[in-house]
Short mmCIF file of C-alpha atoms and ligand atoms in Angstrom, two decimals:
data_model
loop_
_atom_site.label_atom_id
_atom_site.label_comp_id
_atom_site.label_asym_id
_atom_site.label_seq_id
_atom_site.Cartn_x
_atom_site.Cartn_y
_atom_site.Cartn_z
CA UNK A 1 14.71 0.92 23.46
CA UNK A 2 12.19 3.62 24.88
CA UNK A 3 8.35 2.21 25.12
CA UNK A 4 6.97 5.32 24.19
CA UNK A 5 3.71 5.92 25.60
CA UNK A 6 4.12 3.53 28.88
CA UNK A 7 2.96 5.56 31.93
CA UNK A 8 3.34 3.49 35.14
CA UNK A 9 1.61 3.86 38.68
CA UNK A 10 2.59 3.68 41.96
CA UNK A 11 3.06 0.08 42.25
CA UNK A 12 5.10 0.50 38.79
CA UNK A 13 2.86 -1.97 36.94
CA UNK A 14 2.41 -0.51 33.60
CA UNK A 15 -0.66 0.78 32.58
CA UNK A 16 -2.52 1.03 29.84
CA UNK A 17 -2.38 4.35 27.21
CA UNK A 18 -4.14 5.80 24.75
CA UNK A 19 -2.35 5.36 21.02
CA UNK A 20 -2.09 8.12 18.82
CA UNK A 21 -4.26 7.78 15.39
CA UNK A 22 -1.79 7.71 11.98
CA UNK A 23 -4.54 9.51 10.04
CA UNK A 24 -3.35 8.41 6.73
CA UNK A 25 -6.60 10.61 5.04
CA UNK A 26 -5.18 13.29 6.85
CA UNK A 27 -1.71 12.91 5.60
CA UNK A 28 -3.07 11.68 2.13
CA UNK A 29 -4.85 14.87 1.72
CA UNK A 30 -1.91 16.91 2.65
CA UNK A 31 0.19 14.63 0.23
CA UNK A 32 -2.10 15.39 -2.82
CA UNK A 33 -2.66 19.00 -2.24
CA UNK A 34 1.13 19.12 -2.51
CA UNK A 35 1.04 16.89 -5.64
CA UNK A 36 -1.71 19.45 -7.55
CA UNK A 37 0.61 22.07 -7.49
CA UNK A 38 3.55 19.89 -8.92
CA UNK A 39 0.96 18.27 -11.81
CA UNK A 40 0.05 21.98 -12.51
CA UNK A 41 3.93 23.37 -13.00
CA UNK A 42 4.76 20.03 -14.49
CA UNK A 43 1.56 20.00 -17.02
CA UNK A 44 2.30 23.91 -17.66
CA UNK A 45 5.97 23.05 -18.45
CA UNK A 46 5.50 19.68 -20.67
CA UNK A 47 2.03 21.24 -22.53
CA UNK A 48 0.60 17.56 -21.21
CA UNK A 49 -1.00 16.08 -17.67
CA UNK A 50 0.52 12.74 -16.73
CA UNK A 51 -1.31 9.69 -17.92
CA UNK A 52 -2.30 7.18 -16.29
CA UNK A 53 -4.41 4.07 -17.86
CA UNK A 54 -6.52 1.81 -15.43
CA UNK A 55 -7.58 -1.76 -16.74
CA UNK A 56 -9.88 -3.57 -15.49
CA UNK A 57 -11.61 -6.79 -16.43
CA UNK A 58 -14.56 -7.90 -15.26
CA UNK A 59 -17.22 -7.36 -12.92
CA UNK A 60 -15.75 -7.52 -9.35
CA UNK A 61 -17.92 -5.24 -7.11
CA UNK A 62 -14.93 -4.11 -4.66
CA UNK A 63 -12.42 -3.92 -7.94
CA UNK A 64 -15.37 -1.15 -9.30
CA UNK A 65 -15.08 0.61 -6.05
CA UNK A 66 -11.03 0.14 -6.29
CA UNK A 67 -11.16 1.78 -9.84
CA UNK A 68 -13.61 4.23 -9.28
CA UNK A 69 -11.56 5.72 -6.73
CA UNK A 70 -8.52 5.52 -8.27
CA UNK A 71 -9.82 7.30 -11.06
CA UNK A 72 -11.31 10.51 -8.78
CA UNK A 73 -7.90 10.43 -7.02
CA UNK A 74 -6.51 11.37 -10.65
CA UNK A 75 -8.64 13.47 -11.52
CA UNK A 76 -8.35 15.48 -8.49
CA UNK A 77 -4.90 15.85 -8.77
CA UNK A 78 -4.92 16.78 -12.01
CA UNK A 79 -3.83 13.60 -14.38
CA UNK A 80 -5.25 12.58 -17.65
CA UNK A 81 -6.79 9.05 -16.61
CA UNK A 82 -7.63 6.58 -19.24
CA UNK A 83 -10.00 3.88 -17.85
CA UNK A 84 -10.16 0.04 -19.83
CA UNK A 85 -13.23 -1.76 -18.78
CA UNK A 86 -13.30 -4.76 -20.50
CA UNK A 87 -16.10 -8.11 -19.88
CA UNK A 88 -14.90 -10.98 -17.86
CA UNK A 89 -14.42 -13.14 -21.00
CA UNK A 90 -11.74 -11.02 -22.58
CA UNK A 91 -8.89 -13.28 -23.28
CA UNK A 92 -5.35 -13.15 -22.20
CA UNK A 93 -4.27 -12.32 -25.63
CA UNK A 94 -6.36 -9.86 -26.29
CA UNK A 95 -5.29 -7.85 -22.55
CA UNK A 96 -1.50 -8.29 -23.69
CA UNK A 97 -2.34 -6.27 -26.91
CA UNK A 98 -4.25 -3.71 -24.74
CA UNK A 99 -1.05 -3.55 -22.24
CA UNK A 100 1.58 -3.24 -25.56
CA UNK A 101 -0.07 -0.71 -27.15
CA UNK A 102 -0.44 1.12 -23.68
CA UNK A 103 3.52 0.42 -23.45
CA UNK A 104 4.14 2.27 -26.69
CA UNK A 105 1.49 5.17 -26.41
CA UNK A 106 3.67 8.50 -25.33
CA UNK A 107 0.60 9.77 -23.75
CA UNK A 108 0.56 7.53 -21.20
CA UNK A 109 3.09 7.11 -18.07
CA UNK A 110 1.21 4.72 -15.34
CA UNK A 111 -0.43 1.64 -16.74
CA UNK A 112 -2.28 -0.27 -13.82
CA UNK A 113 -4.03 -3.80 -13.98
CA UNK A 114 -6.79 -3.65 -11.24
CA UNK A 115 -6.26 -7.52 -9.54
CA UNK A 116 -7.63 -10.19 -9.50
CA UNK A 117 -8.14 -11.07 -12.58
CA UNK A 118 -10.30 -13.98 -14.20
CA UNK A 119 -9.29 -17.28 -13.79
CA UNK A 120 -8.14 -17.47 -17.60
CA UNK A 121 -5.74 -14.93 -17.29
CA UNK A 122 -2.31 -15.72 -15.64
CA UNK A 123 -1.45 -12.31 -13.16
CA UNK A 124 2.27 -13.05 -13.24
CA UNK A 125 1.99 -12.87 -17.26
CA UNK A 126 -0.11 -9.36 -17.23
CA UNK A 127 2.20 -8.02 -14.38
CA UNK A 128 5.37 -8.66 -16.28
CA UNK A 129 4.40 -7.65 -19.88
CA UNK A 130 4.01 -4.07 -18.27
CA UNK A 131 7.07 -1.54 -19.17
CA UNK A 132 8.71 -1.49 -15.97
CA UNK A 133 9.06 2.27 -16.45
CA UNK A 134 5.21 2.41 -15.98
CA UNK A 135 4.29 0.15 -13.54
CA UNK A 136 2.97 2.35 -11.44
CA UNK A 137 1.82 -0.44 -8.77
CA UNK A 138 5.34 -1.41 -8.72
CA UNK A 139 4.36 -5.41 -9.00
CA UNK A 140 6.96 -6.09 -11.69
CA UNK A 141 9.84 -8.72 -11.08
CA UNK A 142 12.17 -5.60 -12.00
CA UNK A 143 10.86 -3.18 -9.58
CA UNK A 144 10.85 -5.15 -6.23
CA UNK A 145 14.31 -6.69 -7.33
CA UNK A 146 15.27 -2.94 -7.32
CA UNK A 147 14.19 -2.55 -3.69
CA UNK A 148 15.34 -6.19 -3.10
CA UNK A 149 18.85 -4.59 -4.49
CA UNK A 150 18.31 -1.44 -2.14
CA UNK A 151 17.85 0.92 -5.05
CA UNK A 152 14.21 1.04 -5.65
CA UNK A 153 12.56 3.10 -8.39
CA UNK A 154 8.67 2.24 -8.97
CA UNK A 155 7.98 0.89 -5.02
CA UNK A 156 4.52 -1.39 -4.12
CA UNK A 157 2.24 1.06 -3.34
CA UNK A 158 0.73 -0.11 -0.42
CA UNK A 159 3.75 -0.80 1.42
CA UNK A 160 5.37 2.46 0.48
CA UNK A 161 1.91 4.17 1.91
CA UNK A 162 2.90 2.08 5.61
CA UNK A 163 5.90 3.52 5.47
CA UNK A 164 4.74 7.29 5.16
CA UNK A 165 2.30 6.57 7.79
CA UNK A 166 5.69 4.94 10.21
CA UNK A 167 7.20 8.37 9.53
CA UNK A 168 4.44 9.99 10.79
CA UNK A 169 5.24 8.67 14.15
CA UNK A 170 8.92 9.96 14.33
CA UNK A 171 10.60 7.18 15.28
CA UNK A 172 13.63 5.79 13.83
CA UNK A 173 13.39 2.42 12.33
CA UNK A 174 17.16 1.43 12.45
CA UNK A 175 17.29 -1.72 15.00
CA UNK A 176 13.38 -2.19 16.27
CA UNK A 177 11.72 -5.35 15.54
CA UNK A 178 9.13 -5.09 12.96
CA UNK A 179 6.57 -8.13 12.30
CA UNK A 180 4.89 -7.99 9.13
CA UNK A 181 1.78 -10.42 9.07
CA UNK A 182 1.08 -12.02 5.83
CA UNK A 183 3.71 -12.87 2.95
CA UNK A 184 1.42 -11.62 0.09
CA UNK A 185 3.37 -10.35 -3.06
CA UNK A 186 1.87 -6.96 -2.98
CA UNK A 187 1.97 -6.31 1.06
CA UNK A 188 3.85 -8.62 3.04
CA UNK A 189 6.76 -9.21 0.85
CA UNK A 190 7.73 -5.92 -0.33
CA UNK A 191 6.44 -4.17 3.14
CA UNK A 192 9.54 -6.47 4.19
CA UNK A 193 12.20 -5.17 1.75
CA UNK A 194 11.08 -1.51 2.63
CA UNK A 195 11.25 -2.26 6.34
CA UNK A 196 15.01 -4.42 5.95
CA UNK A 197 15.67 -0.83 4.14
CA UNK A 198 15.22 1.59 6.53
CA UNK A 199 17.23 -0.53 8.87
CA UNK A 200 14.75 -2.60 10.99
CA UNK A 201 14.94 -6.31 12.03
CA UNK A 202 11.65 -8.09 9.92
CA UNK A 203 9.89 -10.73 11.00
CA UNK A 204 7.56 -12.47 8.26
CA UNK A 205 5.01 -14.05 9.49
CA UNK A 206 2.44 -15.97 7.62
CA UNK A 207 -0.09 -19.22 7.89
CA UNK A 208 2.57 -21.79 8.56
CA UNK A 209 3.85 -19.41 11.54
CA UNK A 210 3.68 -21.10 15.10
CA UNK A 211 2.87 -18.39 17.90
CA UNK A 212 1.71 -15.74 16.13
CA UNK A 213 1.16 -14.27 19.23
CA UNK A 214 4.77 -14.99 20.72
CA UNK A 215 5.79 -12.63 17.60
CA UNK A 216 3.47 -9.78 18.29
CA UNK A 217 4.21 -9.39 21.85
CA UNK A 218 7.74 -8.51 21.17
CA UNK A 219 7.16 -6.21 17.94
CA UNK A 220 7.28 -2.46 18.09
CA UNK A 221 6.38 -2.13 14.80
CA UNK A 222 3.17 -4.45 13.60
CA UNK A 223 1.93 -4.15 10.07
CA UNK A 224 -0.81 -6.72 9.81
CA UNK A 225 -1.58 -8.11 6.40
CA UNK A 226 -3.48 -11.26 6.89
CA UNK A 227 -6.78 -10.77 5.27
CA UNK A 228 -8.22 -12.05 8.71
CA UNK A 229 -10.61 -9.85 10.37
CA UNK A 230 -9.48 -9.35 13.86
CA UNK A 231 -6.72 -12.01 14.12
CA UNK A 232 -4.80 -9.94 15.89
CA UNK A 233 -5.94 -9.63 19.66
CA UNK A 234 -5.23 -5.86 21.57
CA UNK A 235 -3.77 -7.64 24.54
CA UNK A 236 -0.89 -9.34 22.37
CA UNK A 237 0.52 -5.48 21.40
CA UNK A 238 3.65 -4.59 23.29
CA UNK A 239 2.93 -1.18 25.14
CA UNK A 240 4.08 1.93 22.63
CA UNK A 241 4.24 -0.38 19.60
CA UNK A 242 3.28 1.29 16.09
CA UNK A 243 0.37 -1.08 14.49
CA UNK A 244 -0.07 -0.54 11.02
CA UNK A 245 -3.57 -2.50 10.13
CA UNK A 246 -3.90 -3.24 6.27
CA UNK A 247 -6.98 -5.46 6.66
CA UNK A 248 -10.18 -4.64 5.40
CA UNK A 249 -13.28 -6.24 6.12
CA UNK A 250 -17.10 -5.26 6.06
CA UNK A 251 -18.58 -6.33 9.25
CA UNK A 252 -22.57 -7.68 8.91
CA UNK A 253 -23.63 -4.27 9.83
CA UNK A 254 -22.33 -2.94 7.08
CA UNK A 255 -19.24 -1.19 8.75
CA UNK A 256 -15.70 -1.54 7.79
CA UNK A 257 -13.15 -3.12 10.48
CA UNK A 258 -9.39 -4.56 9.74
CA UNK A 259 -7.20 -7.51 10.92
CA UNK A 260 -6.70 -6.08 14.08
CA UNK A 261 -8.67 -5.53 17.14
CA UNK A 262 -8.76 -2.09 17.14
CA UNK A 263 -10.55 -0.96 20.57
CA UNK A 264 -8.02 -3.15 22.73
CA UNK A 265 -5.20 -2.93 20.50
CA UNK A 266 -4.90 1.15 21.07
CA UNK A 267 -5.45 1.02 24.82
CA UNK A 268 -1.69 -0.59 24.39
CA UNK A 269 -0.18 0.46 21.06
CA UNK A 270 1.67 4.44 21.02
CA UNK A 271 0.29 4.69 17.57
CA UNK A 272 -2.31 3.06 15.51
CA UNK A 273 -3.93 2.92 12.00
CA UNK A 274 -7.81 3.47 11.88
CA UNK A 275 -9.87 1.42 9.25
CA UNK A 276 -10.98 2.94 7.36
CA UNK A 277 -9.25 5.92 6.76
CA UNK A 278 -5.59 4.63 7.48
CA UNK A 279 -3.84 2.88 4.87
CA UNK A 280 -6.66 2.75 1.69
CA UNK A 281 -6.34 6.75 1.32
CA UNK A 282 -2.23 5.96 1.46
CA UNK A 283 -2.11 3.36 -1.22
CA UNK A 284 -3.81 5.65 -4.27
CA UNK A 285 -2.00 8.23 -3.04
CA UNK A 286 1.64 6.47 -3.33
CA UNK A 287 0.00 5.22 -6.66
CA UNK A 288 0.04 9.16 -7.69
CA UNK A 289 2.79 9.65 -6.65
CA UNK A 290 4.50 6.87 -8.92
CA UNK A 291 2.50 8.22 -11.67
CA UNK A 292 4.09 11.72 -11.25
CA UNK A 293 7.30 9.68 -10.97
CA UNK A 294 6.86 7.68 -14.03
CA UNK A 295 6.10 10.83 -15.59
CA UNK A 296 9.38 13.07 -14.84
CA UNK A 297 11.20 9.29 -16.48
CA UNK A 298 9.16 9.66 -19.24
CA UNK A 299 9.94 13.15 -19.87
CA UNK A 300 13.54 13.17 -18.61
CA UNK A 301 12.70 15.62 -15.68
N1 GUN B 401 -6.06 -5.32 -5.98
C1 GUN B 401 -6.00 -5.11 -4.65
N2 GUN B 401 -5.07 -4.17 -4.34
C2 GUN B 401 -4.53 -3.80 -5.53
C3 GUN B 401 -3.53 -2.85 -5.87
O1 GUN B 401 -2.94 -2.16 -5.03
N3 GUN B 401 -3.27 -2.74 -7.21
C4 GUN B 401 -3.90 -3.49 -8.15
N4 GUN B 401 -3.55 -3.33 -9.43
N5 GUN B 401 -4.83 -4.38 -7.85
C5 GUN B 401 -5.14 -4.52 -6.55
#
């Protein structure tokens, strides 16, 4: 395998490099200023925008922010977006009437559940009384068994938003070792399936993993998923590696920072995901992009 990136001096003892940014705001942008001219042709042609209906219960600060932009990522790209804010104490039967008539209403293609929810209310029950053909997050049992089964439809779309950014970089997957850091249902486990997909060897590592670092140092793909703010050190990335940081974590000063050491990390990686501004702008878009999906099923397009 090539180490892109490795430069070596005179000695031949590698140095360190510079890694390239994956701008994923960059290549979100581009993404939805593609996707506005679709919406308009498709909205033109089927006398309707697609639809997408965001629920969310409670009063979680960072699930308002979540939402909020969500909904401006619609609206920018030209969707009808129907927004559900319901109190804390809204029961579980009362969110799986919301979610059925939402199933049934031909207005509306994308139907998303903004997690967590309250303690009261099982996720696994919401996620799965969602038409598949909607879920738009692509958390239902059916649509990761489709890209367990290699023949995805809806895909997660956070994972689906690291693998945009991995194509970004030009290299081909088939054959390098990829080590995905946390075993979450919406990352690490589908970010796996997606990676096993386009041919790499996965590593899953999670909080019962011994040597974390023993894992890194031989990955050339990282996608870190921990939830730990800086767990992963820069000197533990092989030189040329792609890291692919999902973490996000306010700092005390009020700045944002993910799960891996960024300054070190991209004096040794070839190509590296900023936080912010990496894989957040990704995720809503690949969530638009679903919705346009779930929109040409609706329609038969
Ligand atoms: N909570 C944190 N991330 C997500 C996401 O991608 N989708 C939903 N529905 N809830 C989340």
């Amino acid at each position: 395998m090539t180490i892109v990136g490795k430069v070596r001096c005179c000695n031949n003892a590698p140095m360190t490099t510079k890694a390239k940014i994956l701008d994923g705001k960059a290549l979100a942008g581009r993404m939805r200023e593609d996707m506005r001219s679709e919406v308009a042709q498709l909205t033109e042609k089927h006398g309707r925008a697609p639809g997408l209906a965001v629920i969310l219960v409670g009063d979680d600060p960072a699930s308002h922010v979540y939402v909020r932009n969500k909904k401006i990522g619609c609206e920018n790209v030209g969707f009808a977006s129907f927004s559900h804010e319901l109190p804390a104490d809204t029961s579980q039967q009362h969110l799986l009437g919301l979610i059925s008539e939402l199933n049934q209403d031909p207005k509306i293609d994308g139907i998303l559940v903004q997690l967590p929810v309250p303690d009261h209310i099982n996720p696994e029950t919401i996620l799965e009384a969602i038409d598949p053909n909607k879920d738009v997050d692509g958390f239902h049992p059916y649509n990761i068994g489709r890209l367990v089964a290699r023949k995805p439809a809806l895909r997660s779309c956070t994972p689906y938003g690291c693998m945009k950014l991995l194509a970004e970089t030009g290299r081909d997957l088939h054959g390098l070792e990829c080590v995905i850091v946390g075993a979450s249902n919406i990352v690490g486990r589908p970010m796996a399936m997606e990676l096993l997909l386009a041919g790499a060897t996965v590593t899953v590592c999670h909080r019962f993993t011994q040597n974390l670092q023993a894992h890194i140092e031989r990955a050339d793909v990282v996608v870190a998923a921990a939830g730990k703010q800086g767990l992963i050190q820069g000197e533990w990335i092989k030189l040329g590696a792609a890291v692919i940081d999902v973490g996000i974590h306010r700092r005390d000063d009020g700045t944002l920072t993910g799960d891996v050491a960024f300054e070190s990390a991209s004096k040794r990686a070839g190509w590296i995901t900023p936080v912010p501004g990496g894989v957040g702008p990704m995720t809503i878009t690949m969530l638009l992009a679903n919705t346009v999906q779930a929109f040409k099923t609706h329609i038969g397009e």
